[in-house]
Coordinates of C-alpha atoms in Angstrom, one line a residue:
X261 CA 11.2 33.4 -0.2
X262 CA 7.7 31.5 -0.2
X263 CA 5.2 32.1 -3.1
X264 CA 2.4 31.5 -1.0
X265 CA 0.6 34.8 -0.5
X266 CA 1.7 35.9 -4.2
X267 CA -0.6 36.8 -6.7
X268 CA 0.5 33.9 -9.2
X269 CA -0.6 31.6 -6.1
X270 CA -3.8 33.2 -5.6
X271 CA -4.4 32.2 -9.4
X272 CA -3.5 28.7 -8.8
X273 CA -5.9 28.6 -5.7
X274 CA -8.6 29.9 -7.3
X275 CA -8.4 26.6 -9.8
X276 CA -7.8 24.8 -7.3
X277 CA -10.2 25.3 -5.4
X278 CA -12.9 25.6 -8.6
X279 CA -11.8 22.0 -9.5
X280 CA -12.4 20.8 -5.5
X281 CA -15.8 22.5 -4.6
X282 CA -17.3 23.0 -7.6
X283 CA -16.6 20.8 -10.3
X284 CA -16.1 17.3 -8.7
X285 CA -19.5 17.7 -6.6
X286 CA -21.2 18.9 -9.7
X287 CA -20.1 15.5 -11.5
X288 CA -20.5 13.5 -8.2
X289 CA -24.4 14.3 -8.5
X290 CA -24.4 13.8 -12.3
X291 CA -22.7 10.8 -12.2
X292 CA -25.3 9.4 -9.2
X293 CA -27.9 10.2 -11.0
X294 CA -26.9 8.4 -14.2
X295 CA -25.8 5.2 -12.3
X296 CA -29.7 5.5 -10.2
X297 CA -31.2 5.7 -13.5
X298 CA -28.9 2.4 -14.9
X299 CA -30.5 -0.9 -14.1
X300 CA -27.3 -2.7 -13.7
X301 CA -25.5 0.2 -12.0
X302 CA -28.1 0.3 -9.7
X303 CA -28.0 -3.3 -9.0
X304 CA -24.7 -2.6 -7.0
X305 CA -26.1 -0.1 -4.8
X306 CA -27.3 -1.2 -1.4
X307 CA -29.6 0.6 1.2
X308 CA -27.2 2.3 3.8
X309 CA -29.1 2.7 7.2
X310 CA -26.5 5.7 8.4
X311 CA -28.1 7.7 5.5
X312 CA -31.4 6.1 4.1
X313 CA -31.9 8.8 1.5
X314 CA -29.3 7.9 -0.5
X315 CA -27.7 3.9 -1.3
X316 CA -23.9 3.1 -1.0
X317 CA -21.8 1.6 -3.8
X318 CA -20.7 -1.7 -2.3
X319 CA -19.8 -2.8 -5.4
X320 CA -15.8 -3.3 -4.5
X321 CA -15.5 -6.3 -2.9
X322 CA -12.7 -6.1 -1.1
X323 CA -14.1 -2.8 0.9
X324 CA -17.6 -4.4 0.8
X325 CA -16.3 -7.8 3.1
X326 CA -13.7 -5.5 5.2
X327 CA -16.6 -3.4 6.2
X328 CA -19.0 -5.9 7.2
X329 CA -16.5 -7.6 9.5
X330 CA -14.8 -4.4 11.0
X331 CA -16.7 -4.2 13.9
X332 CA -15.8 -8.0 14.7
X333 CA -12.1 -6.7 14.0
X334 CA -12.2 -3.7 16.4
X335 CA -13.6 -6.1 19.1
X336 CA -11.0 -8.7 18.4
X337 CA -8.6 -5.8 18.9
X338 CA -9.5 -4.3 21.9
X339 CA -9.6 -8.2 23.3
X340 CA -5.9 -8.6 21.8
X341 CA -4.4 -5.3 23.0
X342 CA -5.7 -5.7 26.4
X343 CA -5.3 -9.4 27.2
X344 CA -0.9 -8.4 25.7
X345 CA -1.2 -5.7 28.2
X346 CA -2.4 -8.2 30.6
X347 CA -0.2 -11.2 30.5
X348 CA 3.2 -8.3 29.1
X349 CA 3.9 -7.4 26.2
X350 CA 8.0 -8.6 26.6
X351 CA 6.9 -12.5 26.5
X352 CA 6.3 -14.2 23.3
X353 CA 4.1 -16.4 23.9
X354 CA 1.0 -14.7 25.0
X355 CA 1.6 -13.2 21.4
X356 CA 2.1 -16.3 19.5
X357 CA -1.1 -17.5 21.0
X358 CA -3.2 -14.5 20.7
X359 CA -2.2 -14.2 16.9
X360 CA -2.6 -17.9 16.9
X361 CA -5.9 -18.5 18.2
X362 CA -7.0 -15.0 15.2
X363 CA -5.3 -17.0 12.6
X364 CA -7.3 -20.3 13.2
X365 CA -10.2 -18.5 13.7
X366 CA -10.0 -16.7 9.8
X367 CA -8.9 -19.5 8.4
X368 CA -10.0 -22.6 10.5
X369 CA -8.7 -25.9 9.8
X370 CA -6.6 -24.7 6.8
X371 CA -4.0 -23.0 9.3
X372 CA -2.5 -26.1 9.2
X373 CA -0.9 -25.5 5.9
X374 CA 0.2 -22.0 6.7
X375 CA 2.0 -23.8 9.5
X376 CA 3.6 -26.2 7.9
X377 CA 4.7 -23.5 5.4
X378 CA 6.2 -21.6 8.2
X379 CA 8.1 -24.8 9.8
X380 CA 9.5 -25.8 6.0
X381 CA 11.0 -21.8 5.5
X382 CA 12.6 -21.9 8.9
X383 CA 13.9 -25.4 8.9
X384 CA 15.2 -24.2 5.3
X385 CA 16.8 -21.3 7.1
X386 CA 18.5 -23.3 9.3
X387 CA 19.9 -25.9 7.1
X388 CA 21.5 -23.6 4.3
X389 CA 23.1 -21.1 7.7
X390 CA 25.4 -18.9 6.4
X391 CA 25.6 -20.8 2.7
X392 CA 26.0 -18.8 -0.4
X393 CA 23.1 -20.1 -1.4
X394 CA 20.4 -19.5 1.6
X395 CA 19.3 -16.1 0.0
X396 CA 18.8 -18.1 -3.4
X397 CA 17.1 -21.1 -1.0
X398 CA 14.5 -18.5 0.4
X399 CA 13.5 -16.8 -2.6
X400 CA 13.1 -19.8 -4.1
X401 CA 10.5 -20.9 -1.0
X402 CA 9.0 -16.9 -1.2
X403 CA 8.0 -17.8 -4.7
X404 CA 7.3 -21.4 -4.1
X405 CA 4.0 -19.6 -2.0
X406 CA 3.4 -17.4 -4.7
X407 CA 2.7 -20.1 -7.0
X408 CA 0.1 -21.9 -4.9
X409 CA -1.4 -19.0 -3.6
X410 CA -1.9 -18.5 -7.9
X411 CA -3.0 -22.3 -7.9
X412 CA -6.1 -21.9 -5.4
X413 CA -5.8 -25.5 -4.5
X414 CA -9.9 -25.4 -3.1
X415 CA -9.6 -28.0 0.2
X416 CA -13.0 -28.1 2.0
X417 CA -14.2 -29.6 4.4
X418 CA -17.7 -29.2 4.0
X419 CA -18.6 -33.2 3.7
X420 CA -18.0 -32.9 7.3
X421 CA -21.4 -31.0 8.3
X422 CA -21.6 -29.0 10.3
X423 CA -18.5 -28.9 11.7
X424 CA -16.7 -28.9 8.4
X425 CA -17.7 -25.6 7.2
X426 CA -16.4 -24.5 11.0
X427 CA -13.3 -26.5 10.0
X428 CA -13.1 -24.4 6.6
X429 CA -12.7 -20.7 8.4
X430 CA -13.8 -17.2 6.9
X431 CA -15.3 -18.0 3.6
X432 CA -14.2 -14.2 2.7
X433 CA -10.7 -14.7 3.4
X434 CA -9.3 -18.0 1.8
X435 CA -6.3 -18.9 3.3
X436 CA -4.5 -18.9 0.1
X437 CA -4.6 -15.0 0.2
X438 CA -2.4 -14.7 3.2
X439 CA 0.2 -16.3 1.2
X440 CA 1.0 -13.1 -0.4
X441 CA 2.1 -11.6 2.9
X442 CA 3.3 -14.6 4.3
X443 CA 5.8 -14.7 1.8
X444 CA 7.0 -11.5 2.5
X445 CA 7.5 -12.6 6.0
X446 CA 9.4 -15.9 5.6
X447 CA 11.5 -14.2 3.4
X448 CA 12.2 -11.3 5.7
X449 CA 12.9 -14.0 8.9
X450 CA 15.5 -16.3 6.8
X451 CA 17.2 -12.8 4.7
X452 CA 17.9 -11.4 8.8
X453 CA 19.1 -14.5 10.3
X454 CA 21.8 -15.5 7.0
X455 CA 23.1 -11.4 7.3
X456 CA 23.0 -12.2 10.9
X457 CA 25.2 -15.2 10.3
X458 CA 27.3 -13.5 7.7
X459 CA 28.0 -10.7 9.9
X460 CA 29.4 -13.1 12.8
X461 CA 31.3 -14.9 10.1
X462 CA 32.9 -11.5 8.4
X463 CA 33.9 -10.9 12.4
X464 CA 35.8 -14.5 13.1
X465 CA 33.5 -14.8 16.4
X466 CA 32.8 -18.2 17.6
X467 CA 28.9 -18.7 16.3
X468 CA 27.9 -20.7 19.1
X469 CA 28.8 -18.5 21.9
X470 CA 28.3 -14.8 20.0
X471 CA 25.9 -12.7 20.1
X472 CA 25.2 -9.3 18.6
X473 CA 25.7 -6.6 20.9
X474 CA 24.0 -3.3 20.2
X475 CA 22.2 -0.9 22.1
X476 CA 18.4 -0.8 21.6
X477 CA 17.1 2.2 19.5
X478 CA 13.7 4.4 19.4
X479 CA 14.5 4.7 15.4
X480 CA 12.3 1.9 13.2
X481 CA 15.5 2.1 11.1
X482 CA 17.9 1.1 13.1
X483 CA 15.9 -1.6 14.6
X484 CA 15.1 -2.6 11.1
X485 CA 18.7 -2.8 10.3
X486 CA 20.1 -4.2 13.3
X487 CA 20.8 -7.8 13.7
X488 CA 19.3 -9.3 16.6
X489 CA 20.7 -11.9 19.0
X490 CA 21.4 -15.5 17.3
X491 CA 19.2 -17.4 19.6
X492 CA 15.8 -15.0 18.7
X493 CA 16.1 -16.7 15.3
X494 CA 14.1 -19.2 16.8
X495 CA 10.7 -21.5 15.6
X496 CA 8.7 -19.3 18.6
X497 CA 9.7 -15.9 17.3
X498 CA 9.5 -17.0 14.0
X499 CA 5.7 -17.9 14.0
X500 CA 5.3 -15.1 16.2
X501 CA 6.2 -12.6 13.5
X502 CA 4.3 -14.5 10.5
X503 CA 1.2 -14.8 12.9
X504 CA 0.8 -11.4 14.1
X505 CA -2.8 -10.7 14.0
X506 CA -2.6 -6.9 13.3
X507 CA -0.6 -7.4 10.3
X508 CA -1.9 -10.4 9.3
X509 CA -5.0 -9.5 6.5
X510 CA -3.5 -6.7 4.9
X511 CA -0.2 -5.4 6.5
X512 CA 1.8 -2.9 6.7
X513 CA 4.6 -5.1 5.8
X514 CA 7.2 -5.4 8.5
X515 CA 10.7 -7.1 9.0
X516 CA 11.5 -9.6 11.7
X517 CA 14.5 -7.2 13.3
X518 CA 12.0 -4.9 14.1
X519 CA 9.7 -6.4 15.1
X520 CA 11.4 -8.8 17.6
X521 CA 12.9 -5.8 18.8
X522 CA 9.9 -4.5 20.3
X523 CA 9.0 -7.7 21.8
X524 CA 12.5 -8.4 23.6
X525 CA 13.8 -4.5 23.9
X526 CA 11.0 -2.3 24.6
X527 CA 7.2 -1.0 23.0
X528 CA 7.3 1.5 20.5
X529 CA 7.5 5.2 21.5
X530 CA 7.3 6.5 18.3
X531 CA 3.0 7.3 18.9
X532 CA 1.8 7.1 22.3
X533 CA -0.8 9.4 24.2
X534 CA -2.5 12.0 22.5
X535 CA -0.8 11.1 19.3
X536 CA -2.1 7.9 19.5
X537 CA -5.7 9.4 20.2
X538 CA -4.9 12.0 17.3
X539 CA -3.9 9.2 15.0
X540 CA -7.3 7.1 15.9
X541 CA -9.9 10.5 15.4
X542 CA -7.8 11.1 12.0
X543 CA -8.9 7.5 10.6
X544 CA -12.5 8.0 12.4
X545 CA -12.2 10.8 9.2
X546 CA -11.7 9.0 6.8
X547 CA -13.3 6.3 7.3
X548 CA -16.8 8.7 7.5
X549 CA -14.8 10.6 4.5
X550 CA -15.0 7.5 2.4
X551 CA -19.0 6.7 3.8
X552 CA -19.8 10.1 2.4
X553 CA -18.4 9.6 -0.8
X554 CA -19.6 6.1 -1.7
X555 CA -23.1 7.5 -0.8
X556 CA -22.6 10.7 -3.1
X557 CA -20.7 8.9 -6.3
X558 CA -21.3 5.4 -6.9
X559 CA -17.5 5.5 -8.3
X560 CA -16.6 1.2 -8.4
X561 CA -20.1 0.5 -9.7
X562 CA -19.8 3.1 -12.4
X563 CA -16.6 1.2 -13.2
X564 CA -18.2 -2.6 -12.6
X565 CA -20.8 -1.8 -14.7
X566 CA -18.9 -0.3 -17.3
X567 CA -21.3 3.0 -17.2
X568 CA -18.5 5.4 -17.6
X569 CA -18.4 4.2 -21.4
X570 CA -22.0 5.8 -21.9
X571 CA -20.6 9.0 -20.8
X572 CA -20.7 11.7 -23.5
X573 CA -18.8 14.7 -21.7
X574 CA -15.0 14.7 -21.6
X575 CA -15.1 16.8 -18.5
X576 CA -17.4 14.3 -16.4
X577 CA -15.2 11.2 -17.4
X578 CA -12.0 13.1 -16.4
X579 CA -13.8 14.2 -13.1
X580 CA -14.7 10.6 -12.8
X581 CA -11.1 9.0 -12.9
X582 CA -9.7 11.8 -10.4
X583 CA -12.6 10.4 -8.1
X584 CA -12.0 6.8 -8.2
X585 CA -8.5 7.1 -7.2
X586 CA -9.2 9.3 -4.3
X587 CA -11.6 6.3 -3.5
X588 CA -9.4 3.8 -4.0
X589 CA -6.7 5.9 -2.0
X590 CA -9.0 6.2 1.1
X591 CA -9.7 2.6 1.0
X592 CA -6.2 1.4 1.5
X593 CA -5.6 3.7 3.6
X594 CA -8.2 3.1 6.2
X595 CA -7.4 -0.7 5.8
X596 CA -3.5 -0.1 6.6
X597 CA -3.8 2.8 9.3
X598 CA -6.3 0.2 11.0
X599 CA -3.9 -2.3 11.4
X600 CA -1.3 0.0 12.0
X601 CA -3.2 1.3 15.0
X602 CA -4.0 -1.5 16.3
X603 CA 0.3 -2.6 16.2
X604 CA 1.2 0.6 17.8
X605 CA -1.6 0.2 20.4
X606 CA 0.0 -3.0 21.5
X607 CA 3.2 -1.4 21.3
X608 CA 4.6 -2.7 17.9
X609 CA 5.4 -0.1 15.5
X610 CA 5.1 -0.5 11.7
X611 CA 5.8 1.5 8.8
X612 CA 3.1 4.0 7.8
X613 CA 1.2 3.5 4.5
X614 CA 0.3 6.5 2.5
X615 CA 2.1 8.7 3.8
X616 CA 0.9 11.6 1.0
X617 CA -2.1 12.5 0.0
X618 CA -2.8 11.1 -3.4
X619 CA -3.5 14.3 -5.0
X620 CA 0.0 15.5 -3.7
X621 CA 2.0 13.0 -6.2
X622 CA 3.6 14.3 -9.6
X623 CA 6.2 11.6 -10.1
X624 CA 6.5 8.0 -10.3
X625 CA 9.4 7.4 -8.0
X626 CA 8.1 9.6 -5.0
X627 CA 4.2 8.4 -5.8
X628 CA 5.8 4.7 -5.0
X629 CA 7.7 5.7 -2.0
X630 CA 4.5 7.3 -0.3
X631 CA 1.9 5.0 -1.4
X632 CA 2.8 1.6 0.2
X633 CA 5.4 2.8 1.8
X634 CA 6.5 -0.8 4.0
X635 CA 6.4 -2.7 1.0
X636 CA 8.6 -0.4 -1.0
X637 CA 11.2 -0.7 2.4
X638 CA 10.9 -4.6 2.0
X639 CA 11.5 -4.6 -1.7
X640 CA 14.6 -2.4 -1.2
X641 CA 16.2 -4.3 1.8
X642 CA 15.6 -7.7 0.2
X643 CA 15.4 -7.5 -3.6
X644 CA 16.6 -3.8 -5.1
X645 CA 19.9 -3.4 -2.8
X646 CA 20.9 -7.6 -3.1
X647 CA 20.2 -7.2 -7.4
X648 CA 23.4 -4.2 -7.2
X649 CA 20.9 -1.1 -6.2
X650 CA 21.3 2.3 -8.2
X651 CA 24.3 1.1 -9.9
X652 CA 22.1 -1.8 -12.2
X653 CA 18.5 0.5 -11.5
X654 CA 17.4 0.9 -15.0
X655 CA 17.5 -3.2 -15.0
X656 CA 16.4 -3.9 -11.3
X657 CA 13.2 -2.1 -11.8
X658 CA 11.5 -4.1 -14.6
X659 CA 12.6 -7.4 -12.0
X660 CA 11.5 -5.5 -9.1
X661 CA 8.1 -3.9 -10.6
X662 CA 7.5 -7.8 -12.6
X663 CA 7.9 -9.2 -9.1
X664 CA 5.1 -7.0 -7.3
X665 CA 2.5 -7.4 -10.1
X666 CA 3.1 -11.2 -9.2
X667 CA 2.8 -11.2 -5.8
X668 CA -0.8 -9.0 -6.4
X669 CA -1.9 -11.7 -8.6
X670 CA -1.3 -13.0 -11.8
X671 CA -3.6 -10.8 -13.9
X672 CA -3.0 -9.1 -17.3
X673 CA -4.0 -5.8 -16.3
X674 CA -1.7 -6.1 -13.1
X675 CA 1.0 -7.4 -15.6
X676 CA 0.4 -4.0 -17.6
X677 CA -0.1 -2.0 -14.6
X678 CA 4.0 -3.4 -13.6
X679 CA 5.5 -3.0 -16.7
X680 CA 4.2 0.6 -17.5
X681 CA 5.3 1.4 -13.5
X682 CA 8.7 0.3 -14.8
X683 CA 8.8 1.5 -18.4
X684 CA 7.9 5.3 -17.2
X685 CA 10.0 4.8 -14.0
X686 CA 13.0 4.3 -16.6
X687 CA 11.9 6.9 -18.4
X688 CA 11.6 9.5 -15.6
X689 CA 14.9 8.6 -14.4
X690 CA 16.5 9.3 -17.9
X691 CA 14.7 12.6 -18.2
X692 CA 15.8 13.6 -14.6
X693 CA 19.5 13.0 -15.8
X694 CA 19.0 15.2 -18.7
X695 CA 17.7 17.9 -16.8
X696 CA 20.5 17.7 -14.2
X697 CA 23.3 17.8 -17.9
X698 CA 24.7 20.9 -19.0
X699 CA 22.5 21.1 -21.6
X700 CA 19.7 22.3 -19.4
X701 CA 22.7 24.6 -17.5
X702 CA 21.4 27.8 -18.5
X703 CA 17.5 26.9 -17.8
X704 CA 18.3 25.5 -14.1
X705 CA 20.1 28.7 -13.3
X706 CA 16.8 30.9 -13.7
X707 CA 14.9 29.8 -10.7
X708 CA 11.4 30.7 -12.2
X709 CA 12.0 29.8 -15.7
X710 CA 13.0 26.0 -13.9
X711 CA 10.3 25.9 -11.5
X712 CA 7.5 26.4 -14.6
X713 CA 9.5 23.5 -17.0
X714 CA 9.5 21.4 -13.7
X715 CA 5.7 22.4 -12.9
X716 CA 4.7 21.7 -16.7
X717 CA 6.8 18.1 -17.2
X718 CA 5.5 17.0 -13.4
X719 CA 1.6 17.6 -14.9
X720 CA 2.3 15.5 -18.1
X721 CA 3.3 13.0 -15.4
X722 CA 0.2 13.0 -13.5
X723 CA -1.2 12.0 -16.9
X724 CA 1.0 8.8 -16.8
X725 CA 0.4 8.2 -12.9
X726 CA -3.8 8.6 -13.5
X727 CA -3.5 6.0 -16.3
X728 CA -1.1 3.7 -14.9
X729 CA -2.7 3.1 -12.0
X730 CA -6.8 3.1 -13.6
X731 CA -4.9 0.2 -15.1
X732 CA -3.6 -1.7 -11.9
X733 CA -6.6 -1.1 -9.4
X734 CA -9.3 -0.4 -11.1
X735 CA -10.7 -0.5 -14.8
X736 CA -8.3 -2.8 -16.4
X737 CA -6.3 -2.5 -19.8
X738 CA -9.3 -2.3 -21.5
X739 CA -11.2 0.0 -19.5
X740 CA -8.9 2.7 -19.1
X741 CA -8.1 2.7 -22.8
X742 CA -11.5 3.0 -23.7
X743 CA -11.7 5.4 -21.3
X744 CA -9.1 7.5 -22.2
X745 CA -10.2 7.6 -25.7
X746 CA -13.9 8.8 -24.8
X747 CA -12.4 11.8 -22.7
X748 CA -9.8 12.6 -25.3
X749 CA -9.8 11.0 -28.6
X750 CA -13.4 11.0 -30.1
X751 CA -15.3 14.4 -30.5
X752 CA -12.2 16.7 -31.4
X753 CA -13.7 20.3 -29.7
X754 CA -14.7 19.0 -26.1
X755 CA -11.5 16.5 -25.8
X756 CA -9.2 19.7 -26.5
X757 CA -11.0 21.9 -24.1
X758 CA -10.9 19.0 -21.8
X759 CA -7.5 18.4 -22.5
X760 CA -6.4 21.8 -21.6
X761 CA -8.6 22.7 -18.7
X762 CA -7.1 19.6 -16.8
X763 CA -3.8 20.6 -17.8
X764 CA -4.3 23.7 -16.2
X765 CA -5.4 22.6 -13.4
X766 CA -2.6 19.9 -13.1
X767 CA -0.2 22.7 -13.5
X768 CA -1.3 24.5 -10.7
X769 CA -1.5 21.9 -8.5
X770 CA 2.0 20.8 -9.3
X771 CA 3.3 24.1 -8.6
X772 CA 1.8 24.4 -4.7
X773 CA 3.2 20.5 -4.6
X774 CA 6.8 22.2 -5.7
X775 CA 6.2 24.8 -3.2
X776 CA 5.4 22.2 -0.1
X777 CA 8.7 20.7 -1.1
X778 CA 10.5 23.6 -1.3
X779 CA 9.4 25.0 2.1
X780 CA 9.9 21.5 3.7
X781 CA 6.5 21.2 4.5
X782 CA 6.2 17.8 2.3
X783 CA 9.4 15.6 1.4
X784 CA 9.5 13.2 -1.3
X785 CA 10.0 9.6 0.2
X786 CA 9.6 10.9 4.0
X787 CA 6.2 11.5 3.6

């Protein structure tokens, strides 16, 4: 029977909803006001002109040269979407230019090299075939990217006047930044076409007559999955997929199956009408969600200026971490579900990103599979399930978790940020088979008594989740140490009070997330 109109749930509302409307704005303003008052946390603030009163924090400089050149990117959208429509959506090459001509213009002359990158994976690909050693081959050429996208080999052609800083493309988007996804991409082309190959083999069918025969599917699964005729592993398909512009800055990450599958089956029918105009308003949200808040907390300039380590109050630095997460959640998300709407409008679907709030997480594993949701597919298609899967997953996460602190960058606090996801991702799956042992028999059979153990150990974990990722994408080793020990280490009385008012709070809101799981109203890695 649902809790939800219970008077133990009318508790945890009411601390809920304390936390929400009343404590948060409170420290918002505090917080503003100690930043306006900060000469060199007010040096990141810039006048906004859709709210003059009060100036935005700008300070995050990823968000800060998205903004300024998404209204260039909505027009170049609209332009794409209707010139596919125009010319069909079923014929590649109006795609391969489109995406071409986007790619050239970001990155001017230096496309060249992304190019040749592309030509070198796929003649790679077709060389090793169905060898042993063509997974090993493209993994190899995946990283091979990696490194020089780590390198930043600066070419310029800037002694050329003029023309040379045309030649040299987007100043705010280096070409060695697409690398990262690029990667992703050659590795996902050359991965389909060996299975592809294997999968004739296994079947003793003549390679240069077969092809695969399946029926096309609605499900992205399926067409994920599903090997695709031998001749669409082709050099035109190829840089098709690694050029698409909608993906192309940020993602989502998607595989070459699928995505060739809507180009020679049939558009995506997954979001169309009035949930496509539903999905659209839903980002116009949040995008004026995040607006809001950058004018109300200066949240990354707090954290570029290292103000928060001048805060006295235990409560305001706790209230500050919870806010720059739900800031950094927004912004991903409205860089993502852009490009994702901008696929599905011309009639490519891709996994959804952030698929859960990120105030509706508790545990690592389920945190991971609705954050960025199409690179944890592509790590599990291509790297968890080839390394053995659940049978070696203790192992395979440290290689999987070292792998995706690389491909971010090769950063210490990104390092950390990987081996802590991996270290407490072993150690949740350990205390998840103790629970499930006889030993914790008797406590599993009383329904209550198991949901409160399960509500108190899933609030020590959003502890672990807070930390982990103040360490990845924001603050840094140092900063979230320092920070941590300011809200919970120095002056004795506040921390403790601090302590256990956010414990409180973290309990209750891990019980309504136990009760949205239990009701099927939120499922952990569907989103």
């Amino acid at each position: 029977m649902a809790r939800w109109y219970t008077v133990e749930f009318v508790l945890w509302y009411l601390i809920i909803l304390k936390v929400y409307c009343r404590k948060l704005p409170d420290a918002a303003a505090e917080l503003a006001e100690m930043c306006n008052q900060d000469r060199r946390c007010s040096s990141y603030l810039h006048h906004s002109y859709f709210w003059p009163k009060y100036p935005i924090d700008l300070s995050d400089i990823q968000w800060r040269e998205y903004r300024k050149v998404l209204p260039l990117l909505s027009l170049a959208a609209a332009a794409h979407i209707l010139a596919r429509a125009a010319l069909g959506r079923r014929r590649i090459w109006p795609c391969l230019m489109l995406s071409g001509a986007f790619v050239l213009y970001v990155h001017g002359a230096h496309t060249i090299f992304v190019i040749a990158a592309c030509f070198g994976s796929y003649a790679l690909a077709k060389v090793c075939g169905v060898s042993r050693w063509a997974p090993f081959v493209a993994w190899a050429y995946g990283l091979l990217m990696i490194a020089i996208k780590l390198s930043e080999v600066r070419i310029s052609f800037g002694f050329l006047g003029p023309f040379g800083y045309w030649l040299n493309g987007l100043q705010s988007h280096d070409w060695h930044q697409s690398l990262s996804l690029l990667c992703l991409r050659l590795i996902s082309f050359n991965m389909d076409y060996y299975w592809t190959l294997k999968e004739l083999k296994d079947t003793k069918v003549d390679d240069a007559q077969a092809k695969v025969t399946s029926m096309p599917s609605s499900l992205y699964k399926t067409r994920e999955q599903q090997s695709r005729d031998l001749e669409e592993y082709n050099i035109t398909n190829c840089l098709a997929y690694c050029f698409y512009s909608p993906l192309w800055l940020a993602g989502p990450t998607t595989t070459f199956n699928a995505f060739t599958s809507h180009i020679r089956d049939r558009s995506q029918e997954a979001v169309v009408g009035w949930k496509l105009l539903l999905y659209a308003t839903r980002l116009l949200f949040c995008f004026v969600l995040l607006e809001v808040m950058l004018h109300s907390c200066p949240v990354w300039a707090i954290g570029r200026s290292s103000l928060y380590l001048k805060v006295q109050r235990p409560d305001l630095l706790a209230s500050y971490a919870m806010m720059m997460l739900i800031a950094m959640w927004l912004k991903f998300l409205i860089i993502w579900r852009f490009a994702r709407l901008w696929a599905l409008c011309d009639g490519i679907e891709v996994v959804e990103n952030m698929q859960r709030c990120v105030c509706n997480n508790y545990c690592i594993t389920s945190f991971w599979r609705g954050w960025h949701v199409s690179f944890n597919r592509w790590l599990v298609r291509y790297l968890y399930v080839p390394l053995g899967g659940r049978k070696y997953r203790l192992v395979n996460v440290w290689l999987v978790f070292g792998f995706v602190a690389l491909w971010h960058d090769a950063e210490l606090k990104l390092l950390a940020w990987g081996m802590l996801n991996a270290l407490f991702m072993v150690g949740e799956s350990l205390a998840a088979c103790v629970w499930r042992s006889k030993v914790f028999s008797t406590v599993r059979a009383l329904p209550e008594t198991s949901r409160w153990v399960r509500a108190a150990a899933g609030a020590s974990y959003v502890y672990v989740l807070f930390f982990v990722n103040l360490t990845g994408y924001a603050l840094g080793v140092g900063g979230t140490a320092s920070l941590a020990q300011h809200a919970f280490l120095e002056d004795w009385a506040p921390c403790l009070e601090t302590l256990v008012c956010t414990a409180i709070f973290l309990f209750a809101a891990v019980q309504v997330m136990l009760e949205l799981r239990e009701c099927g109203l939120c499922v952990d890695g569907a989103g």
